[in-house]
Amino acid sequence: MPARTPDVDIGALTGLIGYMLRRAQIAVFQDVFRAFAEVGIRPAQFSVLTVIAHNPGRTQSQVAAALGIKRTNFVALIDSLERRGLAERRPAPSDRRSHALHLTEAGRMTVRRLNRMVEKLEAGMIRRIGRHRRAVLLDLLARLSEP
Amino acid sequence: MPARTPDVDIGALTGLIGYMLRRAQIAVFQDVFRAFAEVGIRPAQFSVLTVIAHNPGRTQSQVAAALGIKRTNFVALIDSLERRGLAERRPAPSDRRSHALHLTEAGRMTVRRLNRMVEKLEAGMIRRIGRHRRAVLLDLLARLSEP
DNA sequence: CACGATCGTTATGCAGCATCACAAGTAACC
DNA sequence: GGTTACTTGTGATGCTGCATAACGATCGTG
């Protein structure tokens, strides 16, 4: 029986959007991370695969910008996906500087598999906070993301 | 006039709690970061100062645990606050291994100043999404942070 | 053609977060 | 009371995320 020290008061932090956003994001990402670990994919890689799947043929710069990633750091990301045979760089038809991004067949399969995982995770969210409140949350988060 | 390429579709990502949480967190943190830059304080440092202010005399391990920071990485954090004369380590009365954390007078003044900034930022949030919806958001975020 | 801008890339640095190892101190136990 | 196991703060170290600088190849425009 430990000598019960009263809990540390976290102060007004629980009333701050920024702090609570961070905590929630970390908690949710941990779940995603665990689920994706089975496939060996990180959240950032998943987002890239998704965007390529929806926009085949776009250049690295375009995809990177859409995700808010610097094209500098995007290089290693694509490298890893290409090395694993999930995506590939093809010569862009109109610009010899650019690389057009495409998924391989394995990449498309992986995306489908990841999407099934994501669906389950989102279903868990709905169970936790309710379908309606989840929709409200998404709406509020979208507003905070905008300028 | 650039040759209007249609925008890149971000796919189903806008419907994912995890992705939207991340985006919102980055956007909000950027605002906080800019505001705090004037004082030369980072969000993590602010959270530490706040917890110490509310719990003077607690040990490094206790404060670190309350914030979800490994005590290993907490060392440099306290170092910086102590070097700037905002907080200090005092010998703990009951345990000679521990350091009891306290704010200096300058630290208390800085916290007050930061709190005024935070209030303004939160007021901006309320203006953006409404007082009630902000409360709803905080509630939902708290639920997602829990186990 | 010449010039400025863009694309992908490399190199590099800093901050966040994790693990391992350790010395000093504490607590439990027989 | 002395051995043993644990805790506290610290240092060293590595990986990842994200930023900037510089560069060659290529493009678009005057």
GROMACS .gro file of N, CA and C in nm, chain A residues 5-25 27-29 32 46-48 50-51 54-55 58 62-63 65-69 115 118 122 125 128-129 133-134 136-147, chain B residues 5-25 27-29 32 46-48 50-51 54-55 58 62-63 65-69 115 118 122 125 128-129 133-134 136-147:
model
  360
    5THR      N    1   0.013   0.969  -0.240
    5THR     CA    2   0.039   1.110  -0.266
    5THR      C    3  -0.074   1.160  -0.355
    6PRO      N    4  -0.132   1.277  -0.322
    6PRO     CA    5  -0.240   1.327  -0.406
    6PRO      C    6  -0.191   1.348  -0.549
    7ASP      N    7  -0.279   1.322  -0.643
    7ASP     CA    8  -0.242   1.333  -0.784
    7ASP      C    9  -0.195   1.473  -0.819
    8VAL      N   10  -0.108   1.479  -0.918
    8VAL     CA   11  -0.061   1.609  -0.966
    8VAL      C   12  -0.173   1.674  -1.048
    9ASP      N   13  -0.199   1.799  -1.014
    9ASP     CA   14  -0.303   1.874  -1.085
    9ASP      C   15  -0.243   1.932  -1.212
   10ILE      N   16  -0.307   1.901  -1.323
   10ILE     CA   17  -0.251   1.943  -1.451
   10ILE      C   18  -0.287   2.088  -1.484
   11GLY      N   19  -0.355   2.153  -1.391
   11GLY     CA   20  -0.385   2.295  -1.407
   11GLY      C   21  -0.493   2.321  -1.509
   12ALA      N   22  -0.482   2.432  -1.578
   12ALA     CA   23  -0.586   2.470  -1.673
   12ALA      C   24  -0.564   2.405  -1.809
   13LEU      N   25  -0.466   2.316  -1.817
   13LEU     CA   26  -0.430   2.260  -1.948
   13LEU      C   27  -0.546   2.185  -2.012
   14THR      N   28  -0.628   2.119  -1.929
   14THR     CA   29  -0.739   2.043  -1.985
   14THR      C   30  -0.844   2.133  -2.049
   15GLY      N   31  -0.834   2.264  -2.026
   15GLY     CA   32  -0.927   2.358  -2.088
   15GLY      C   33  -0.871   2.425  -2.211
   16LEU      N   34  -0.752   2.380  -2.254
   16LEU     CA   35  -0.689   2.442  -2.370
   16LEU      C   36  -0.703   2.353  -2.493
   17ILE      N   37  -0.759   2.410  -2.599
   17ILE     CA   38  -0.776   2.335  -2.723
   17ILE      C   39  -0.644   2.275  -2.770
   18GLY      N   40  -0.540   2.356  -2.769
   18GLY     CA   41  -0.412   2.309  -2.819
   18GLY      C   42  -0.362   2.187  -2.745
   19TYR      N   43  -0.363   2.194  -2.614
   19TYR     CA   44  -0.313   2.083  -2.534
   19TYR      C   45  -0.397   1.958  -2.554
   20MET      N   46  -0.526   1.973  -2.550
   20MET     CA   47  -0.614   1.857  -2.563
   20MET      C   48  -0.606   1.798  -2.704
   21LEU      N   49  -0.588   1.884  -2.803
   21LEU     CA   50  -0.570   1.834  -2.939
   21LEU      C   51  -0.447   1.744  -2.946
   22ARG      N   52  -0.341   1.792  -2.883
   22ARG     CA   53  -0.216   1.716  -2.888
   22ARG      C   54  -0.232   1.579  -2.821
   23ARG      N   55  -0.291   1.581  -2.701
   23ARG     CA   56  -0.310   1.455  -2.629
   23ARG      C   57  -0.396   1.357  -2.710
   24ALA      N   58  -0.506   1.408  -2.763
   24ALA     CA   59  -0.595   1.320  -2.839
   24ALA      C   60  -0.525   1.266  -2.964
   25GLN      N   61  -0.452   1.354  -3.029
   25GLN     CA   62  -0.383   1.311  -3.151
   25GLN      C   63  -0.284   1.201  -3.121
   27ALA      N   64  -0.292   0.989  -2.869
   27ALA     CA   65  -0.364   0.867  -2.831
   27ALA      C   66  -0.418   0.795  -2.955
   28VAL      N   67  -0.482   0.871  -3.045
   28VAL     CA   68  -0.541   0.810  -3.164
   28VAL      C   69  -0.433   0.753  -3.254
   29PHE      N   70  -0.325   0.830  -3.271
   29PHE     CA   71  -0.217   0.783  -3.358
   29PHE      C   72  -0.156   0.654  -3.306
   32VAL      N   73  -0.363   0.377  -3.438
   32VAL     CA   74  -0.339   0.358  -3.581
   32VAL      C   75  -0.203   0.290  -3.602
   46PHE      N   76   0.076   0.587  -4.521
   46PHE     CA   77  -0.063   0.559  -4.558
   46PHE      C   78  -0.126   0.679  -4.628
   47SER      N   79  -0.102   0.798  -4.573
   47SER     CA   80  -0.162   0.916  -4.634
   47SER      C   81  -0.109   0.936  -4.777
   48VAL      N   82   0.018   0.907  -4.797
   48VAL     CA   83   0.074   0.921  -4.931
   48VAL      C   84   0.012   0.818  -5.026
   50THR      N   85  -0.273   0.680  -5.007
   50THR     CA   86  -0.412   0.718  -5.033
   50THR      C   87  -0.422   0.826  -5.140
   51VAL      N   88  -0.338   0.927  -5.126
   51VAL     CA   89  -0.344   1.038  -5.222
   51VAL      C   90  -0.303   0.990  -5.361
   54HIS      N   91  -0.585   0.804  -5.522
   54HIS     CA   92  -0.692   0.892  -5.572
   54HIS      C   93  -0.646   0.982  -5.685
   55ASN      N   94  -0.515   0.996  -5.701
   55ASN     CA   95  -0.464   1.089  -5.802
   55ASN      C   96  -0.343   1.031  -5.873
   58ARG      N   97   0.009   1.210  -6.063
   58ARG     CA   98   0.053   1.341  -6.014
   58ARG      C   99   0.201   1.338  -5.980
   62GLN      N  100   0.332   1.786  -5.634
   62GLN     CA  101   0.188   1.804  -5.617
   62GLN      C  102   0.135   1.723  -5.499
   63VAL      N  103   0.175   1.597  -5.492
   63VAL     CA  104   0.128   1.512  -5.382
   63VAL      C  105   0.180   1.564  -5.249
   65ALA      N  106   0.268   1.866  -5.167
   65ALA     CA  107   0.201   1.991  -5.129
   65ALA      C  108   0.061   1.962  -5.074
   66ALA      N  109  -0.009   1.868  -5.138
   66ALA     CA  110  -0.145   1.837  -5.094
   66ALA      C  111  -0.146   1.786  -4.950
   67LEU      N  112  -0.037   1.723  -4.909
   67LEU     CA  113  -0.031   1.667  -4.774
   67LEU      C  114   0.044   1.757  -4.677
   68GLY      N  115   0.089   1.872  -4.727
   68GLY     CA  116   0.162   1.962  -4.638
   68GLY      C  117   0.300   1.910  -4.603
   69ILE      N  118   0.361   1.834  -4.695
   69ILE     CA  119   0.495   1.780  -4.673
   69ILE      C  120   0.592   1.853  -4.767
  115ASN      N  121  -0.731   0.028  -4.567
  115ASN     CA  122  -0.862   0.092  -4.556
  115ASN      C  123  -0.958   0.010  -4.470
  118VAL      N  124  -0.863   0.087  -4.121
  118VAL     CA  125  -0.906   0.222  -4.084
  118VAL      C  126  -1.056   0.223  -4.055
  122GLU      N  127  -1.226   0.353  -3.714
  122GLU     CA  128  -1.328   0.458  -3.711
  122GLU      C  129  -1.457   0.405  -3.648
  125MET      N  130  -1.423   0.443  -3.292
  125MET     CA  131  -1.449   0.582  -3.252
  125MET      C  132  -1.598   0.607  -3.236
  128ARG      N  133  -1.729   0.475  -2.940
  128ARG     CA  134  -1.683   0.547  -2.822
  128ARG      C  135  -1.755   0.680  -2.801
  129ILE      N  136  -1.774   0.755  -2.908
  129ILE     CA  137  -1.832   0.889  -2.891
  129ILE      C  138  -1.964   0.908  -2.962
  133ARG      N  139  -2.171   1.266  -3.286
  133ARG     CA  140  -2.066   1.349  -3.227
  133ARG      C  141  -1.936   1.334  -3.305
  134ARG      N  142  -1.915   1.218  -3.362
  134ARG     CA  143  -1.796   1.201  -3.446
  134ARG      C  144  -1.804   1.295  -3.566
  136VAL      N  145  -1.965   1.575  -3.579
  136VAL     CA  146  -1.943   1.710  -3.527
  136VAL      C  147  -1.793   1.734  -3.508
  137LEU      N  148  -1.727   1.635  -3.451
  137LEU     CA  149  -1.583   1.648  -3.427
  137LEU      C  150  -1.508   1.673  -3.558
  138LEU      N  151  -1.540   1.594  -3.660
  138LEU     CA  152  -1.472   1.611  -3.789
  138LEU      C  153  -1.495   1.752  -3.844
  139ASP      N  154  -1.616   1.800  -3.827
  139ASP     CA  155  -1.647   1.934  -3.875
  139ASP      C  156  -1.565   2.039  -3.802
  140LEU      N  157  -1.558   2.027  -3.670
  140LEU     CA  158  -1.484   2.125  -3.591
  140LEU      C  159  -1.335   2.120  -3.624
  141LEU      N  160  -1.283   2.000  -3.639
  141LEU     CA  161  -1.141   1.987  -3.671
  141LEU      C  162  -1.110   2.050  -3.806
  142ALA      N  163  -1.202   2.033  -3.901
  142ALA     CA  164  -1.181   2.092  -4.032
  142ALA      C  165  -1.175   2.245  -4.021
  143ARG      N  166  -1.260   2.301  -3.938
  143ARG     CA  167  -1.260   2.447  -3.923
  143ARG      C  168  -1.129   2.495  -3.862
  144LEU      N  169  -1.078   2.419  -3.767
  144LEU     CA  170  -0.954   2.462  -3.703
  144LEU      C  171  -0.834   2.449  -3.797
  145SER      N  172  -0.845   2.359  -3.894
  145SER     CA  173  -0.733   2.338  -3.985
  145SER      C  174  -0.723   2.450  -4.088
  146GLU      N  175  -0.836   2.513  -4.116
  146GLU     CA  176  -0.836   2.619  -4.218
  146GLU      C  177  -0.768   2.744  -4.166
  147PRO      N  178  -0.728   2.831  -4.258
  147PRO     CA  179  -0.661   2.956  -4.221
  147PRO      C  180  -0.743   3.034  -4.123
  152THR      N  181  -0.405   2.340  -6.317
  152THR     CA  182  -0.418   2.196  -6.297
  152THR      C  183  -0.523   2.175  -6.190
  153PRO      N  184  -0.615   2.080  -6.212
  153PRO     CA  185  -0.716   2.057  -6.109
  153PRO      C  186  -0.650   2.018  -5.977
  154ASP      N  187  -0.711   2.060  -5.869
  154ASP     CA  188  -0.652   2.035  -5.737
  154ASP      C  189  -0.638   1.886  -5.708
  155VAL      N  190  -0.540   1.854  -5.630
  155VAL     CA  191  -0.518   1.716  -5.589
  155VAL      C  192  -0.624   1.677  -5.487
  156ASP      N  193  -0.688   1.564  -5.511
  156ASP     CA  194  -0.791   1.513  -5.420
  156ASP      C  195  -0.724   1.438  -5.306
  157ILE      N  196  -0.755   1.480  -5.186
  157ILE     CA  197  -0.688   1.422  -5.070
  157ILE      C  198  -0.752   1.289  -5.028
  158GLY      N  199  -0.851   1.246  -5.105
  158GLY     CA  200  -0.912   1.116  -5.081
  158GLY      C  201  -1.003   1.116  -4.961
  159ALA      N  202  -1.008   1.004  -4.892
  159ALA     CA  203  -1.098   0.991  -4.777
  159ALA      C  204  -1.034   1.043  -4.650
  160LEU      N  205  -0.917   1.103  -4.663
  160LEU     CA  206  -0.844   1.143  -4.543
  160LEU      C  207  -0.922   1.243  -4.458
  161THR      N  208  -0.999   1.330  -4.525
  161THR     CA  209  -1.074   1.431  -4.448
  161THR      C  210  -1.183   1.367  -4.363
  162GLY      N  211  -1.211   1.240  -4.384
  162GLY     CA  212  -1.310   1.172  -4.303
  162GLY      C  213  -1.248   1.089  -4.191
  163LEU      N  214  -1.119   1.100  -4.176
  163LEU     CA  215  -1.050   1.021  -4.073
  163LEU      C  216  -1.016   1.107  -3.952
  164ILE      N  217  -1.062   1.062  -3.836
  164ILE     CA  218  -1.037   1.135  -3.712
  164ILE      C  219  -0.886   1.158  -3.694
  165GLY      N  220  -0.809   1.054  -3.714
  165GLY     CA  221  -0.666   1.066  -3.691
  165GLY      C  222  -0.601   1.173  -3.777
  166TYR      N  223  -0.631   1.169  -3.905
  166TYR     CA  224  -0.571   1.267  -3.996
  166TYR      C  225  -0.615   1.408  -3.963
  167MET      N  226  -0.742   1.428  -3.940
  167MET     CA  227  -0.793   1.562  -3.911
  167MET      C  228  -0.743   1.614  -3.777
  168LEU      N  229  -0.727   1.524  -3.682
  168LEU     CA  230  -0.670   1.563  -3.554
  168LEU      C  231  -0.529   1.618  -3.574
  169ARG      N  232  -0.453   1.548  -3.655
  169ARG     CA  233  -0.316   1.589  -3.678
  169ARG      C  234  -0.309   1.726  -3.743
  170ARG      N  235  -0.389   1.743  -3.848
  170ARG     CA  236  -0.390   1.871  -3.918
  170ARG      C  237  -0.428   1.985  -3.825
  171ALA      N  238  -0.536   1.964  -3.749
  171ALA     CA  239  -0.582   2.069  -3.659
  171ALA      C  240  -0.477   2.100  -3.553
  172GLN      N  241  -0.417   1.995  -3.502
  172GLN     CA  242  -0.317   2.015  -3.398
  172GLN      C  243  -0.199   2.096  -3.451
  174ALA      N  244  -0.205   2.310  -3.701
  174ALA     CA  245  -0.250   2.447  -3.727
  174ALA      C  246  -0.257   2.527  -3.597
  175VAL      N  247  -0.320   2.468  -3.495
  175VAL     CA  248  -0.336   2.539  -3.367
  175VAL      C  249  -0.200   2.564  -3.302
  176PHE      N  250  -0.115   2.461  -3.305
  176PHE     CA  251   0.017   2.477  -3.244
  176PHE      C  252   0.097   2.587  -3.311
  179VAL      N  253  -0.002   2.905  -3.148
  179VAL     CA  254   0.055   2.912  -3.014
  179VAL      C  255   0.204   2.943  -3.022
  193PHE      N  256   0.575   2.568  -2.167
  193PHE     CA  257   0.459   2.629  -2.104
  193PHE      C  258   0.383   2.528  -2.019
  194SER      N  259   0.364   2.409  -2.074
  194SER     CA  260   0.290   2.308  -1.998
  194SER      C  261   0.363   2.273  -1.869
  195VAL      N  262   0.494   2.268  -1.873
  195VAL     CA  263   0.570   2.238  -1.752
  195VAL      C  264   0.555   2.351  -1.651
  197THR      N  265   0.317   2.558  -1.619
  197THR     CA  266   0.180   2.556  -1.565
  197THR      C  267   0.165   2.452  -1.456
  198VAL      N  268   0.217   2.333  -1.482
  198VAL     CA  269   0.201   2.226  -1.382
  198VAL      C  270   0.280   2.259  -1.255
  201HIS      N  271   0.090   2.507  -1.048
  201HIS     CA  272  -0.023   2.449  -0.976
  201HIS      C  273   0.018   2.348  -0.871
  202ASN      N  274   0.143   2.301  -0.880
  202ASN     CA  275   0.189   2.196  -0.788
  202ASN      C  276   0.331   2.221  -0.743
  205ARG      N  277   0.656   1.956  -0.620
  205ARG     CA  278   0.654   1.819  -0.673
  205ARG      C  279   0.790   1.785  -0.735
  209GLN      N  280   0.732   1.324  -1.084
  209GLN     CA  281   0.587   1.344  -1.074
  209GLN      C  282   0.535   1.437  -1.182
  210VAL      N  283   0.604   1.549  -1.200
  210VAL     CA  284   0.561   1.645  -1.301
  210VAL      C  285   0.571   1.584  -1.440
  212ALA      N  286   0.562   1.270  -1.527
  212ALA     CA  287   0.459   1.168  -1.548
  212ALA      C  288   0.323   1.232  -1.575
  213ALA      N  289   0.292   1.341  -1.503
  213ALA     CA  290   0.163   1.406  -1.521
  213ALA      C  291   0.147   1.458  -1.664
  214LEU      N  292   0.258   1.491  -1.727
  214LEU     CA  293   0.253   1.547  -1.863
  214LEU      C  294   0.282   1.442  -1.969
  215GLY      N  295   0.306   1.319  -1.924
  215GLY     CA  296   0.336   1.214  -2.022
  215GLY      C  297   0.472   1.231  -2.086
  216ILE      N  298   0.567   1.287  -2.010
  216ILE     CA  299   0.703   1.304  -2.060
  216ILE      C  300   0.794   1.208  -1.985
  262ASN      N  301  -0.038   3.314  -1.980
  262ASN     CA  302  -0.180   3.284  -1.964
  262ASN      C  303  -0.268   3.389  -2.032
  265VAL      N  304  -0.265   3.297  -2.390
  265VAL     CA  305  -0.348   3.178  -2.414
  265VAL      C  306  -0.495   3.215  -2.413
  269GLU      N  307  -0.758   3.140  -2.707
  269GLU     CA  308  -0.882   3.063  -2.686
  269GLU      C  309  -1.003   3.148  -2.724
  272MET      N  310  -1.053   3.112  -3.077
  272MET     CA  311  -1.120   2.985  -3.107
  272MET      C  312  -1.270   2.999  -3.092
  275ARG      N  313  -1.423   3.166  -3.358
  275ARG     CA  314  -1.422   3.087  -3.481
  275ARG      C  315  -1.528   2.977  -3.482
  276ILE      N  316  -1.543   2.906  -3.372
  276ILE     CA  317  -1.635   2.791  -3.373
  276ILE      C  318  -1.749   2.806  -3.274
  280ARG      N  319  -1.971   2.507  -2.903
  280ARG     CA  320  -1.906   2.401  -2.980
  280ARG      C  321  -1.763   2.380  -2.932
  281ARG      N  322  -1.701   2.487  -2.883
  281ARG     CA  323  -1.567   2.471  -2.827
  281ARG      C  324  -1.573   2.378  -2.705
  283VAL      N  325  -1.794   2.148  -2.651
  283VAL     CA  326  -1.818   2.013  -2.703
  283VAL      C  327  -1.687   1.952  -2.752
  284LEU      N  328  -1.610   2.032  -2.823
  284LEU     CA  329  -1.482   1.984  -2.875
  284LEU      C  330  -1.391   1.939  -2.762
  285LEU      N  331  -1.380   2.020  -2.659
  285LEU     CA  332  -1.294   1.983  -2.545
  285LEU      C  333  -1.340   1.852  -2.484
  286ASP      N  334  -1.470   1.836  -2.472
  286ASP     CA  335  -1.523   1.713  -2.415
  286ASP      C  336  -1.487   1.592  -2.501
  287LEU      N  337  -1.505   1.606  -2.633
  287LEU     CA  338  -1.475   1.494  -2.722
  287LEU      C  339  -1.326   1.461  -2.720
  288LEU      N  340  -1.244   1.563  -2.719
  288LEU     CA  341  -1.100   1.539  -2.717
  288LEU      C  342  -1.058   1.467  -2.589
  289ALA      N  343  -1.122   1.505  -2.479
  289ALA     CA  344  -1.091   1.439  -2.352
  289ALA      C  345  -1.125   1.290  -2.360
  290ARG      N  346  -1.238   1.260  -2.424
  290ARG     CA  347  -1.276   1.119  -2.434
  290ARG      C  348  -1.178   1.040  -2.519
  291LEU      N  349  -1.129   1.103  -2.625
  291LEU     CA  350  -1.036   1.032  -2.712
  291LEU      C  351  -0.901   1.012  -2.644
  292SER      N  352  -0.867   1.098  -2.550
  292SER     CA  353  -0.738   1.087  -2.484
  292SER      C  354  -0.737   0.975  -2.383
  293GLU      N  355  -0.854   0.941  -2.330
  293GLU     CA  356  -0.860   0.837  -2.228
  293GLU      C  357  -0.840   0.699  -2.288
  294PRO      N  358  -0.806   0.603  -2.204
  294PRO     CA  359  -0.782   0.465  -2.251
  294PRO      C  360  -0.902   0.416  -2.328
   0.00000   0.00000   0.00000
